[in-house]
Tab-separated table of C-alpha atoms in Angstrom:
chain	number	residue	atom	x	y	z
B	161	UNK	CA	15.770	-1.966	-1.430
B	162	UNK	CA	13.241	0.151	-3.758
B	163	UNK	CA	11.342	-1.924	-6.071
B	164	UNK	CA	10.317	-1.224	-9.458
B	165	UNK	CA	6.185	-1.735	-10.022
B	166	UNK	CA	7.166	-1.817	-13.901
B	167	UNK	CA	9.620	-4.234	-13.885
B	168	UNK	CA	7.400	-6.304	-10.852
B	169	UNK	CA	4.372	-6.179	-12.913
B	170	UNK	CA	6.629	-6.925	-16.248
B	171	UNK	CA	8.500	-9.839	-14.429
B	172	UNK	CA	5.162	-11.293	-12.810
B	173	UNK	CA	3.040	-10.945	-15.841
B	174	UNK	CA	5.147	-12.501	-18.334
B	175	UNK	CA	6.444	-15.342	-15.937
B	176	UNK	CA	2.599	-16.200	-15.735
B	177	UNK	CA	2.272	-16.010	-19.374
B	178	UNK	CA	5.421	-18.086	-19.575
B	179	UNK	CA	4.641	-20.643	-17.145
B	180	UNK	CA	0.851	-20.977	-18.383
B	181	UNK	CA	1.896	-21.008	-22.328
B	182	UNK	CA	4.265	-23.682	-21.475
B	183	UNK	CA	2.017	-26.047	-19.409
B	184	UNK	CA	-0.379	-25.277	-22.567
B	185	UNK	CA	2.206	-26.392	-24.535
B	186	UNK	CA	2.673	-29.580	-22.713
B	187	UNK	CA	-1.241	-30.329	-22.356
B	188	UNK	CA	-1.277	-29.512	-25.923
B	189	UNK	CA	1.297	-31.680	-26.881
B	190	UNK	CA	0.354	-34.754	-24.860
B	191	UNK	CA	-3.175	-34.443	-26.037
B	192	UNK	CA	-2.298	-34.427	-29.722
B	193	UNK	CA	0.065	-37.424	-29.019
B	194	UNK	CA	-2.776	-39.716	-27.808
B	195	UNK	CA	-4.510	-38.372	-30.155
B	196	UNK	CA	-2.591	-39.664	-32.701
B	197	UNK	CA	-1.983	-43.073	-30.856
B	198	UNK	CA	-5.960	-43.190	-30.819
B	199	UNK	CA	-6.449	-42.339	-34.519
B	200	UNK	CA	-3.573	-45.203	-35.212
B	201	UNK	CA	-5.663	-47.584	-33.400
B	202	UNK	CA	-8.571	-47.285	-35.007
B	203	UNK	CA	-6.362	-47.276	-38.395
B	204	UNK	CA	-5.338	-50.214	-37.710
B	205	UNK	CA	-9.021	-51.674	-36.703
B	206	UNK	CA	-10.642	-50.109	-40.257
B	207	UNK	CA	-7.882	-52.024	-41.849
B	208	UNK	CA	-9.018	-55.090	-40.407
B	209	UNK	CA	-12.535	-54.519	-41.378
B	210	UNK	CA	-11.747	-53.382	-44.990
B	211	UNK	CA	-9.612	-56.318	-45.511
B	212	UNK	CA	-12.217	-58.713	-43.862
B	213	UNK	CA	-14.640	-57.461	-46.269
B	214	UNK	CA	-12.518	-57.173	-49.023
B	215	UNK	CA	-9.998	-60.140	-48.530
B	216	UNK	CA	-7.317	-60.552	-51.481
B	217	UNK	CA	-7.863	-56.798	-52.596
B	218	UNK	CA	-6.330	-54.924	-49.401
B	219	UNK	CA	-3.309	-53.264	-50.822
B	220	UNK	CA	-0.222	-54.449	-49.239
B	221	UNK	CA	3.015	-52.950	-50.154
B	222	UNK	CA	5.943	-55.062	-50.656
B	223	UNK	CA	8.070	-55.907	-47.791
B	224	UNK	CA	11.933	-56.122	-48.398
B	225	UNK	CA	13.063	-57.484	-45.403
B	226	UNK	CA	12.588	-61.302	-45.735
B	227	UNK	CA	13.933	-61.864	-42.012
B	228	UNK	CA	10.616	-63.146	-40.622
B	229	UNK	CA	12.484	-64.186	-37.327
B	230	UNK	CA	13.103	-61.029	-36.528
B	231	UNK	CA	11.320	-58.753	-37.977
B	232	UNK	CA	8.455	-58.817	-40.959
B	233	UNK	CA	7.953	-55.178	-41.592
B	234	UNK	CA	11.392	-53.142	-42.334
B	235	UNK	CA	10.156	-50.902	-45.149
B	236	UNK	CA	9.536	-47.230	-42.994
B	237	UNK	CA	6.917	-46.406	-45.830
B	238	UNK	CA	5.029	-49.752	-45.329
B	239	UNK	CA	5.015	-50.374	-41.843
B	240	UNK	CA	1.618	-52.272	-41.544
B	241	UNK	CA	1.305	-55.973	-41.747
B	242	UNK	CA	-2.293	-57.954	-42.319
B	243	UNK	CA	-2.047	-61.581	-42.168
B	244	UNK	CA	-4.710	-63.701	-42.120
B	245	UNK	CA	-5.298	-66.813	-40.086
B	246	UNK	CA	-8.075	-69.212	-41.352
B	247	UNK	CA	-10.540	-70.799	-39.202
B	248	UNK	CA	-9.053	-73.641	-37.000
B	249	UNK	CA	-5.766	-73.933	-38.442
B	250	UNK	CA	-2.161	-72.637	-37.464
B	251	UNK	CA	-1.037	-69.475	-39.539
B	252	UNK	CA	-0.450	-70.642	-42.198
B	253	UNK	CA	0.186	-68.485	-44.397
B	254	UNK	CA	0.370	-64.084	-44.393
B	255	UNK	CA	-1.595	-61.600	-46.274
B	256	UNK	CA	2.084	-59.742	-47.464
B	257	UNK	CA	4.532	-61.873	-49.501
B	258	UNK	CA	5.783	-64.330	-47.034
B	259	UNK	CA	7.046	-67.806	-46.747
B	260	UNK	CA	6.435	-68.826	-43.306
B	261	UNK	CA	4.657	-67.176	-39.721
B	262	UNK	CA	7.062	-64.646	-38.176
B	263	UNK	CA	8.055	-65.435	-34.919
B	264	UNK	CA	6.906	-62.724	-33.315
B	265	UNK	CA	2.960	-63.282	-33.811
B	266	UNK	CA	1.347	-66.322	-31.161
B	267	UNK	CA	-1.978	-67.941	-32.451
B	268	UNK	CA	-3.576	-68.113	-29.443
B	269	UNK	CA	-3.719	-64.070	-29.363
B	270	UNK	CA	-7.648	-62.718	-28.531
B	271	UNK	CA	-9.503	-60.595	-30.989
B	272	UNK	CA	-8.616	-56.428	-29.612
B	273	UNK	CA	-5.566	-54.651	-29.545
B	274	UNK	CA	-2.333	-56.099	-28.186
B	275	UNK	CA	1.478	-54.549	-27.725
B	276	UNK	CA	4.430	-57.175	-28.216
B	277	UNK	CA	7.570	-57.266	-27.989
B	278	UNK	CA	10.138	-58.485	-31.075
B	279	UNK	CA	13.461	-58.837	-31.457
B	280	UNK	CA	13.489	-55.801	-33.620
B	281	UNK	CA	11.289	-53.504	-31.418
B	282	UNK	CA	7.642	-53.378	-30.256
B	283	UNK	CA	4.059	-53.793	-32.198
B	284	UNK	CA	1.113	-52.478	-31.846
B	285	UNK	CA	-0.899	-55.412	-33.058
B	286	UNK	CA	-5.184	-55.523	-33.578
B	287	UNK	CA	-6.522	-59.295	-34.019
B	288	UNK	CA	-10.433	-59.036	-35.606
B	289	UNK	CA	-11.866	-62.574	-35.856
B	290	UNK	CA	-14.474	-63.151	-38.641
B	291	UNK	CA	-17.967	-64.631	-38.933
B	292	UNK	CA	-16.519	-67.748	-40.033
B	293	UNK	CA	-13.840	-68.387	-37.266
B	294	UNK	CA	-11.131	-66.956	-39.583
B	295	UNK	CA	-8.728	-63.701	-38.095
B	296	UNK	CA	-7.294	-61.181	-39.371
B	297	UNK	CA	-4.476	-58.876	-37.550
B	298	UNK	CA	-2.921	-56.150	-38.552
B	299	UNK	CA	0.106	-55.030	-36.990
B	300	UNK	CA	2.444	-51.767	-36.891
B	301	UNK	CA	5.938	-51.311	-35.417
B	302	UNK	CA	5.383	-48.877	-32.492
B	303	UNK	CA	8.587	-46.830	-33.152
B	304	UNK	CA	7.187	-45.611	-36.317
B	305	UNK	CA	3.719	-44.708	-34.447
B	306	UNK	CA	5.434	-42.958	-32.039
B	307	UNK	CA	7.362	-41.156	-33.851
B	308	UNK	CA	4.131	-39.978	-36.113
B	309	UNK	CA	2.511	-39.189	-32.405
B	310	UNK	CA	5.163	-37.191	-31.501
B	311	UNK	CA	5.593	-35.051	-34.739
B	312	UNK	CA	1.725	-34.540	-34.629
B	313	UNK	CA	2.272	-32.990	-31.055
B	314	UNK	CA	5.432	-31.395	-31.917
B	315	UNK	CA	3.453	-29.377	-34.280
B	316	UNK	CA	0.854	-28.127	-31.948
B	317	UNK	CA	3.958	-26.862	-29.596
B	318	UNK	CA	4.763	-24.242	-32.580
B	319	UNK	CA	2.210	-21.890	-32.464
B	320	UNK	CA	2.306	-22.130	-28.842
B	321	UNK	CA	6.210	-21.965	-28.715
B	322	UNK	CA	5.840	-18.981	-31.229
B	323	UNK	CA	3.286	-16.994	-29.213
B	324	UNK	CA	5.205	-16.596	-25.435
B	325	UNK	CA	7.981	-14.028	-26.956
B	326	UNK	CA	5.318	-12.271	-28.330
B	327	UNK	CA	2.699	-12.417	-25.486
B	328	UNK	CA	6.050	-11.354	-23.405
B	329	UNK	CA	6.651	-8.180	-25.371
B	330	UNK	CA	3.281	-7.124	-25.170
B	331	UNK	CA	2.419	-7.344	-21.826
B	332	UNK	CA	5.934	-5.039	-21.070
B	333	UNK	CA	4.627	-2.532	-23.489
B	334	UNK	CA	1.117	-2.892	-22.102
B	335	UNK	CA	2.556	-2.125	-18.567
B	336	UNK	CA	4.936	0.893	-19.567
B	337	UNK	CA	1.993	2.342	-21.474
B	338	UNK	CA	-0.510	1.854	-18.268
B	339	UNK	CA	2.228	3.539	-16.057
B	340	UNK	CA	2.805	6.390	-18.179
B	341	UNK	CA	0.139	8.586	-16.388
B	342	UNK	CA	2.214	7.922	-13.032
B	343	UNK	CA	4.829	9.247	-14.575
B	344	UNK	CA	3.120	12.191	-16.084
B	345	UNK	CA	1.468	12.965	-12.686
B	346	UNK	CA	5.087	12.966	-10.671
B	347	UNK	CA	6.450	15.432	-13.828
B	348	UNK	CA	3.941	17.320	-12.881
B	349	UNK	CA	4.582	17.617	-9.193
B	350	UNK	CA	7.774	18.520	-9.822
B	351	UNK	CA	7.271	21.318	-12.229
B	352	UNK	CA	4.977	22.498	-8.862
B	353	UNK	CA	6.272	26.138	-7.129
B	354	UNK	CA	7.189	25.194	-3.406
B	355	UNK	CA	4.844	28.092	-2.399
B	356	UNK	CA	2.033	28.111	-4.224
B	357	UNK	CA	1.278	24.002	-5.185
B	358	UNK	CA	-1.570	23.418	-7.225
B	359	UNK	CA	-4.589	20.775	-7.350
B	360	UNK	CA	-3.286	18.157	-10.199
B	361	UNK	CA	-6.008	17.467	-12.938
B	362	UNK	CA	-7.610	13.917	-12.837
B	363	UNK	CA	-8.797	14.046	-16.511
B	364	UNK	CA	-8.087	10.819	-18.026
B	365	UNK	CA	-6.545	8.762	-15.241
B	366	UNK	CA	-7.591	5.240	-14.695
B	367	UNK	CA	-9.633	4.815	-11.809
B	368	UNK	CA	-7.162	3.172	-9.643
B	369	UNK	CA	-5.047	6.137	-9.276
B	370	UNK	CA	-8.029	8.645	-9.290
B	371	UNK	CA	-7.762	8.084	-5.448
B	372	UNK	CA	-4.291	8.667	-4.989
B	373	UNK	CA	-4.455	11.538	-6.898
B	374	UNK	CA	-7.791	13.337	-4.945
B	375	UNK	CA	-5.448	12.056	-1.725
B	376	UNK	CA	-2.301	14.174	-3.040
B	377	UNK	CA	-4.986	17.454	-3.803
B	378	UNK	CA	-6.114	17.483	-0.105
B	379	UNK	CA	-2.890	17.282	0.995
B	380	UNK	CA	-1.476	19.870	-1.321
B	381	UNK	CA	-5.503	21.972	-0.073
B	382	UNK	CA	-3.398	21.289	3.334
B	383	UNK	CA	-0.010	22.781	2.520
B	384	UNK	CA	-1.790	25.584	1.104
B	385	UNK	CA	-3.442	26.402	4.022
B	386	UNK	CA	-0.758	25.561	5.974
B	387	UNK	CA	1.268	28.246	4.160
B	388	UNK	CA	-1.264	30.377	4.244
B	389	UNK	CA	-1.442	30.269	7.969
B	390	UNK	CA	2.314	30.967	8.341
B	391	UNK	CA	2.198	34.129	6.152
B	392	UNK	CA	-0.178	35.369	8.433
B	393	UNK	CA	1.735	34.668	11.476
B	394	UNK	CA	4.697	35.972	9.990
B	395	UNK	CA	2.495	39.423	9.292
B	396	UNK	CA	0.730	39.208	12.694
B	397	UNK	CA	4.367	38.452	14.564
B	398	UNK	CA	5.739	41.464	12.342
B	399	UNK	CA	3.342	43.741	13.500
B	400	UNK	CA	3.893	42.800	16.890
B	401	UNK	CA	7.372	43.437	17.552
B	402	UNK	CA	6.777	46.209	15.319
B	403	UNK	CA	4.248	48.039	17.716
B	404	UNK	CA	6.713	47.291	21.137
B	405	UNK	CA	9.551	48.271	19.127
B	406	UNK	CA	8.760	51.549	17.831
B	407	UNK	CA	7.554	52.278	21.621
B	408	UNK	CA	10.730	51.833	23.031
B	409	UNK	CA	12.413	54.095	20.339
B	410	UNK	CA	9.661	57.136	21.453
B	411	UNK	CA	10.752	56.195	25.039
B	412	UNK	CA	14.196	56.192	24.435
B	413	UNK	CA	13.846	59.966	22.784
B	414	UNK	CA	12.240	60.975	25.753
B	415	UNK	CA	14.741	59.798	27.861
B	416	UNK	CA	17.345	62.090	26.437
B	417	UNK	CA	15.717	65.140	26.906
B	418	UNK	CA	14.745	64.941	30.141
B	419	UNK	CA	15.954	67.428	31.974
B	420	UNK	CA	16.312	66.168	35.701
B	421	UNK	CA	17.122	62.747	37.014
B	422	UNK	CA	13.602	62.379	38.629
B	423	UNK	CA	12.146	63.159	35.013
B	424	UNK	CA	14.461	60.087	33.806
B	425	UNK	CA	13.287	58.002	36.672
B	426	UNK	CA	9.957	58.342	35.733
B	427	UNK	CA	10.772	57.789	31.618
B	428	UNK	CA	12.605	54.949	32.307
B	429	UNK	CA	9.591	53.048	34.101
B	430	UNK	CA	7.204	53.010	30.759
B	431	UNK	CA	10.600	51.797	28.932
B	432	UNK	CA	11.202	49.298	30.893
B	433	UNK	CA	7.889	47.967	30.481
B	434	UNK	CA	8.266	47.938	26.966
B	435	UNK	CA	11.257	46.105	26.784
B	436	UNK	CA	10.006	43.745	29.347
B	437	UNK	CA	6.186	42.937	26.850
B	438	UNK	CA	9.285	42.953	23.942
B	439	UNK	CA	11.140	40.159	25.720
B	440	UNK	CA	8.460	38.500	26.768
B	441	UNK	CA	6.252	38.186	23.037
B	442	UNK	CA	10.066	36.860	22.025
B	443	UNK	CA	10.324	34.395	24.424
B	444	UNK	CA	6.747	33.232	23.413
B	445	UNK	CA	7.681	33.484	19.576
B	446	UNK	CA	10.323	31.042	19.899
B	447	UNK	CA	8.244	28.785	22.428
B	448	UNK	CA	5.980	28.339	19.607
B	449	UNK	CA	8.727	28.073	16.959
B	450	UNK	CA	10.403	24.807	19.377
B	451	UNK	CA	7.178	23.792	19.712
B	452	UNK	CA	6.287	23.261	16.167
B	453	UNK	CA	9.771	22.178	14.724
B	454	UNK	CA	10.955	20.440	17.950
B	455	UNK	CA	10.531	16.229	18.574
B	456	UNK	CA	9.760	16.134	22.200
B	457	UNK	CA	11.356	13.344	24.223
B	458	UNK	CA	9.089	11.360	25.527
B	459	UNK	CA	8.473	9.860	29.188
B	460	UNK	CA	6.085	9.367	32.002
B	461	UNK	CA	5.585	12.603	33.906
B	462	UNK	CA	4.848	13.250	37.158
B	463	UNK	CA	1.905	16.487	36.613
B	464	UNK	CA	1.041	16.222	40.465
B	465	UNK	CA	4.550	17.368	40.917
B	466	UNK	CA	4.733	19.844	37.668
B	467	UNK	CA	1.711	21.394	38.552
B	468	UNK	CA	3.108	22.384	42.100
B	469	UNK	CA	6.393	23.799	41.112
B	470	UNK	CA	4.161	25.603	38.382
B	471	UNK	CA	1.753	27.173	41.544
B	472	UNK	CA	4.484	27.854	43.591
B	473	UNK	CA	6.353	30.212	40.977
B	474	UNK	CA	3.067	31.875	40.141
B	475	UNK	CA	2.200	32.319	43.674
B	476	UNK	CA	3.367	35.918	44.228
B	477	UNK	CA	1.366	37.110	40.920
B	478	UNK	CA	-2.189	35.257	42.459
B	479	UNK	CA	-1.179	36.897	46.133
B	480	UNK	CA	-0.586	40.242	44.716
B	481	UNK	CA	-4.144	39.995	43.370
B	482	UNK	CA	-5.677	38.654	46.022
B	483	UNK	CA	-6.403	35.376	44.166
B	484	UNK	CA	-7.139	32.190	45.438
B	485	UNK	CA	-4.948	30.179	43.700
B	486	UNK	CA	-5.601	26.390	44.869
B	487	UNK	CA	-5.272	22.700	43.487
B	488	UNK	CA	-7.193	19.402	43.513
B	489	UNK	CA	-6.122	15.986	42.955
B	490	UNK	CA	-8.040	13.100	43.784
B	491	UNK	CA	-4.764	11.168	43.271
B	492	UNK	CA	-1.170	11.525	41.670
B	493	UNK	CA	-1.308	12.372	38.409
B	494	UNK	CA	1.129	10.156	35.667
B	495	UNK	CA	1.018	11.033	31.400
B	496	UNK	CA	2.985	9.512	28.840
B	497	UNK	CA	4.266	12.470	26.849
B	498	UNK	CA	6.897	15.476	26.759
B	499	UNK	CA	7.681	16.924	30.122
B	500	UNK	CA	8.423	20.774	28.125
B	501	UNK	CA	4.869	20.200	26.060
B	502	UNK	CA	2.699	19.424	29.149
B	503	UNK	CA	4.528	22.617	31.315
B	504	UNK	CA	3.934	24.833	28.179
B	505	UNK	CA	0.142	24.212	28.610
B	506	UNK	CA	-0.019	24.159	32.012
B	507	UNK	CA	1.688	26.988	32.594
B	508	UNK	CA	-0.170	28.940	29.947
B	509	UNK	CA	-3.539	28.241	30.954
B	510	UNK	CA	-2.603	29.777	34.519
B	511	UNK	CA	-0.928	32.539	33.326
B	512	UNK	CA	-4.503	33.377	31.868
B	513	UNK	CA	-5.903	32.767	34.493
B	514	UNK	CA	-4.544	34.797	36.693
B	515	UNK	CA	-4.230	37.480	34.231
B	516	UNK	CA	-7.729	37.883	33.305
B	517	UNK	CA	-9.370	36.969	37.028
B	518	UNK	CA	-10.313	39.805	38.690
B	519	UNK	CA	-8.813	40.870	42.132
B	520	UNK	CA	-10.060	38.611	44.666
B	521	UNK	CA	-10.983	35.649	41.834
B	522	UNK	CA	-10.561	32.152	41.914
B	523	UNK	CA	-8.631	30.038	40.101
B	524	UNK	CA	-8.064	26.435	40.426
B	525	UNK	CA	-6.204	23.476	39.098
B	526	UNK	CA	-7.749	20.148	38.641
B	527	UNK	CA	-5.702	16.980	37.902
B	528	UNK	CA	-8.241	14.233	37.590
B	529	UNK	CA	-8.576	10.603	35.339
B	530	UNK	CA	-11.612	9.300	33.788
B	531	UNK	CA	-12.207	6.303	31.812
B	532	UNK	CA	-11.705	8.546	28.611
B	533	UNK	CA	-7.967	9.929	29.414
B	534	UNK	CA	-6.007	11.618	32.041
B	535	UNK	CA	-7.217	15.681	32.040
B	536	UNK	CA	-5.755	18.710	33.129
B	537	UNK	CA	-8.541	21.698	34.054
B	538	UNK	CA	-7.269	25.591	34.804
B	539	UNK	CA	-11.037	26.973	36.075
B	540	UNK	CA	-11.049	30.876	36.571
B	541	UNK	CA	-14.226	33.180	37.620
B	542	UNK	CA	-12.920	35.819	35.468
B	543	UNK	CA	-14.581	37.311	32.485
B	544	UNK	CA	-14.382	34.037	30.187
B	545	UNK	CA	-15.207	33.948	26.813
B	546	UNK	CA	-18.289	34.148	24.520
B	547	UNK	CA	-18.873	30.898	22.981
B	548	UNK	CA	-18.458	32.317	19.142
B	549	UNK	CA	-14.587	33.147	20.194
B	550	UNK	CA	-13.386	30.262	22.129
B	551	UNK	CA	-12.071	28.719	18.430
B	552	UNK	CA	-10.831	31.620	17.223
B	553	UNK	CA	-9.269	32.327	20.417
B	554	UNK	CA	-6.755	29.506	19.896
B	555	UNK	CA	-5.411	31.266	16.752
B	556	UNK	CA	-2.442	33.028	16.928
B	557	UNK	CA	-2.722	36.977	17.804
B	558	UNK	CA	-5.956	36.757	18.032
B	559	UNK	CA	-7.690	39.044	20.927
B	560	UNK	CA	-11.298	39.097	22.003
B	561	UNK	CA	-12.640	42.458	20.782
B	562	UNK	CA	-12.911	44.774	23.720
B	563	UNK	CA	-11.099	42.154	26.387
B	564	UNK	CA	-9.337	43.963	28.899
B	565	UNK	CA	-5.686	43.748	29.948
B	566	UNK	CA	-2.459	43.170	27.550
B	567	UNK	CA	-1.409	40.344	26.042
B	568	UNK	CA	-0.238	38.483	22.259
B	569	UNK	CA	-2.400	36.916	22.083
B	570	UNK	CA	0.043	33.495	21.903
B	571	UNK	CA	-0.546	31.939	24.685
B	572	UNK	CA	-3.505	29.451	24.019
B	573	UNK	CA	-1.922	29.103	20.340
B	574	UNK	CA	1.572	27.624	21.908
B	575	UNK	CA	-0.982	25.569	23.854
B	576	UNK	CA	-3.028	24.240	21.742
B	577	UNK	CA	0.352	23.464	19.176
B	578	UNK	CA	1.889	22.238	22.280
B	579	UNK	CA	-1.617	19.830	22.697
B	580	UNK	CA	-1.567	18.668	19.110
B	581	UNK	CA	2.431	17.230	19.365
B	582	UNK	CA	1.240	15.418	22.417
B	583	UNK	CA	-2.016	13.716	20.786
B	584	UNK	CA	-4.072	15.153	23.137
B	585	UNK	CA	-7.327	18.181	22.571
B	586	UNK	CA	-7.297	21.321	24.153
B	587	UNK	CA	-10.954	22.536	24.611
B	588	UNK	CA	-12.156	25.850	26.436
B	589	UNK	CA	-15.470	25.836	28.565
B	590	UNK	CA	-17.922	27.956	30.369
B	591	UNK	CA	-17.779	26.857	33.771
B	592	UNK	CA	-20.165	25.741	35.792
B	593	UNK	CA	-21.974	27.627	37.999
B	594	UNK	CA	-20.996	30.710	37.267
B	595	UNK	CA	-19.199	33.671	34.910
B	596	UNK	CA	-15.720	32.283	34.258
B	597	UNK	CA	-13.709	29.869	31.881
B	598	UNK	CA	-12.284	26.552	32.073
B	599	UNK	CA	-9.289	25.302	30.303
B	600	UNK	CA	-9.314	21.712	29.619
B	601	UNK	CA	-6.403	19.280	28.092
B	602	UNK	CA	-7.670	15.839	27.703
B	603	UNK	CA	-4.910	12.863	26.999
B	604	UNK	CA	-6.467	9.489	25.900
B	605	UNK	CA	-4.575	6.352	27.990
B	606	UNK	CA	-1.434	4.871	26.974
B	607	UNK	CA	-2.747	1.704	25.417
């Protein structure tokens, strides 16, 4: 299921915001509630001091219920009570208009802050006792401070409350805007030609995609080169048949105006050679074309055994020459990989070989295992190749200037593509001890 950074980013962002504005919100609120319920208190204690200081001149508002067994306060706009309790005596009388001590209050309460319970609700009541012994206690019905305590917090929510949808909108804008240059930059790969894709400019991108984009340039340096490298082969192939082609055409001219059978006998020997170097830079054409388009299937293969039936069908060729065609194997050979791959280079490198050894050469094949890989070596005494040309040599259609002897120049290039599928590095070599050339595949271990 394809997942869209926009909306994940959008989604993510504004549930944080959410989530945080809204525990904000409750922090704010419950802060702001004892807040208030703190800032009641100590209204309630300067009360008691102002009135201790000032007894008789406190105003009191009026109380209309006259219920004092249930309930002394009942006016919502004058919900604080003072009474005043001289020293050693029973209440006897309150600060407010009143007849009698409400049931509610207990003499015996200690000076501080005190919660009880009436019949009409719960007080919040603060007892101050004098220098002379006298108290004085001030009380409020807690319904009415919490309900001051909770508007006070309710009002701190707003802002809060007000800023989420907002905070929300702007972080979805925010993100759309940031993503716009991804956008830009895959508008821009699409307007690309397919043949000829060009490096996309990095002016103004943010930083984080700076890298992406310098990754998608190489890769499009790659393509180019890649393309590059086919036109050529396309030219170079061209020019190959080409050359074979128009051969066989002269030869075929010839052959109809010969004027004796012995005269077509011998025409028909240089057009059958051309027909056969035509058949064979075809078969090697589409051994490179498999090659490169194919997906090998992949299994353990025995090479001891490959590289025997491989001998054994070059065999004639090497005797015809005189060459001593021989192999070495310190033990049975085993490589994870594509059967057709590994007899593609194998069978290349001896066909080389023998090709470019001279009469009475030597050419041997080596199966041997290191602690590096499993390795496949084709040595030759023949000619072998200056150092400058061994890279070049793996190109396709490429010939060593003044080498002797025909050829595609395709053979190490199927090789070497055949090498790369596998995972493994082709490599050419002087060899030791002597003029001649070794061929070596190397294949790290299946790990």
């Amino acid at each position: 299921m394809k997942r869209s950074l926009q909306r994940h980013l959008s989604m993510t962002l504004g549930g944080t915001i959410v989530l945080a504005g809204l525990a904000a919100a409750l922090a704010s609120f419950g802060l702001a509630y004892s807040e208030a319920k703190e800032f009641q208190d100590d209204m309630l204690r300067q009360i008691a001091m102002l009135d201790i200081r000032d007894t008789g001149k406190f105003p009191s508002p009026e109380l209309s219920h006259r219920d004092t067994e249930k309930i002394p306060i009942s006016d919502p706009e004058s919900h604080i009570v003072v009474i005043h309790l001289p020293r050693d005596s029973m209440p006897a009388w309150i600060h407010l208009p009143r007849d009698s001590m409400p049931a509610w209050f207990a003499g015996d309460l200690l000076p501080g802050f005190h919660t009880l319970n009436t019949g009409s609700g719960d007080l919040r009541v603060f007892v101050q006792e004098t220098e002379t012994g006298a108290r004085v206690v001030v009380a409020q019905l807690t319904e009415a401070r919490d309900e001051l305590a909770i508007d006070s917090g309710l009002r701190t929510l707003i802002p809060l409350l007000l800023l989420i949808p907002v905070l929300a909108g702007l972080i979805v804008r925010i993100v759309r805007s940031e993503l716009t240059p991804i956008t830009r930059l895959s508008r821009s790969l699409d307007e690309q030609p397919a043949d000829r894709p060009q490096a996309i400019p990095d002016d103004g991108l943010p930083d984080e995609i700076t890298p992406f984009v310098h990754a998608i340039n190489r890769l499009l340096a790659r393509v180019n080169l890649l393309i590059g490298q086919q036109r050529r082969f396309i030219a170079d192939a061209a020019h190959e048949l080409r050359s074979p082609l128009t051969a066989l055409s002269l030869q075929a001219q010839n052959l109809l105006h010969a004027e004796s059978l012995d005269a077509v006998r011998e025409r028909v020997v240089p057009l059958r050679e051309g027909i056969e170097r035509a058949r064979h830079l075809s078969e090697q054409l589409l051994s490179l074309a498999r090659t490169q388009v194919s997906v090998a299937e992949v299994s353990v293969v025995d090479v001891s055994v490959m590289a025997r039936e491989l001998m054994a069908e070059r065999l004639p060729l090497a005797e015809a020459k005189s060459i001593d065609l021989g192999l070495e194997e310190t033990t049975p050979l085993f490589i994870h990989g594509s059967w057709e791959a590994l007899r593609l280079i194998v069978s290349n490198a001896l066909e080389n070989a023998l090709k470019y050894t001279p009469e009475g050469g030597e050419v041997t094949l080596r199966l041997l295992s290191d602690e590096r890989g499993d390795v496949i070596e084709v040595m030759d005494n023949g000619p072998g190749i200056p150092i400058q040309e061994r890279e070049r040599v793996l190109d396709a259609f490429y010939r060593v200037p003044g080498a002797e002897g025909e050829g595609s120049g395709l053979g190490l290039a199927i090789a070497r593509e055949a090498a790369i599928r596998l995972g493994g590095v082709l490599s050419l070599h002087e060899r030791p001890g002597g003029t001649g050339l070794v061929f070596r595949y190397r294949q790290g271990h299946e790990k």
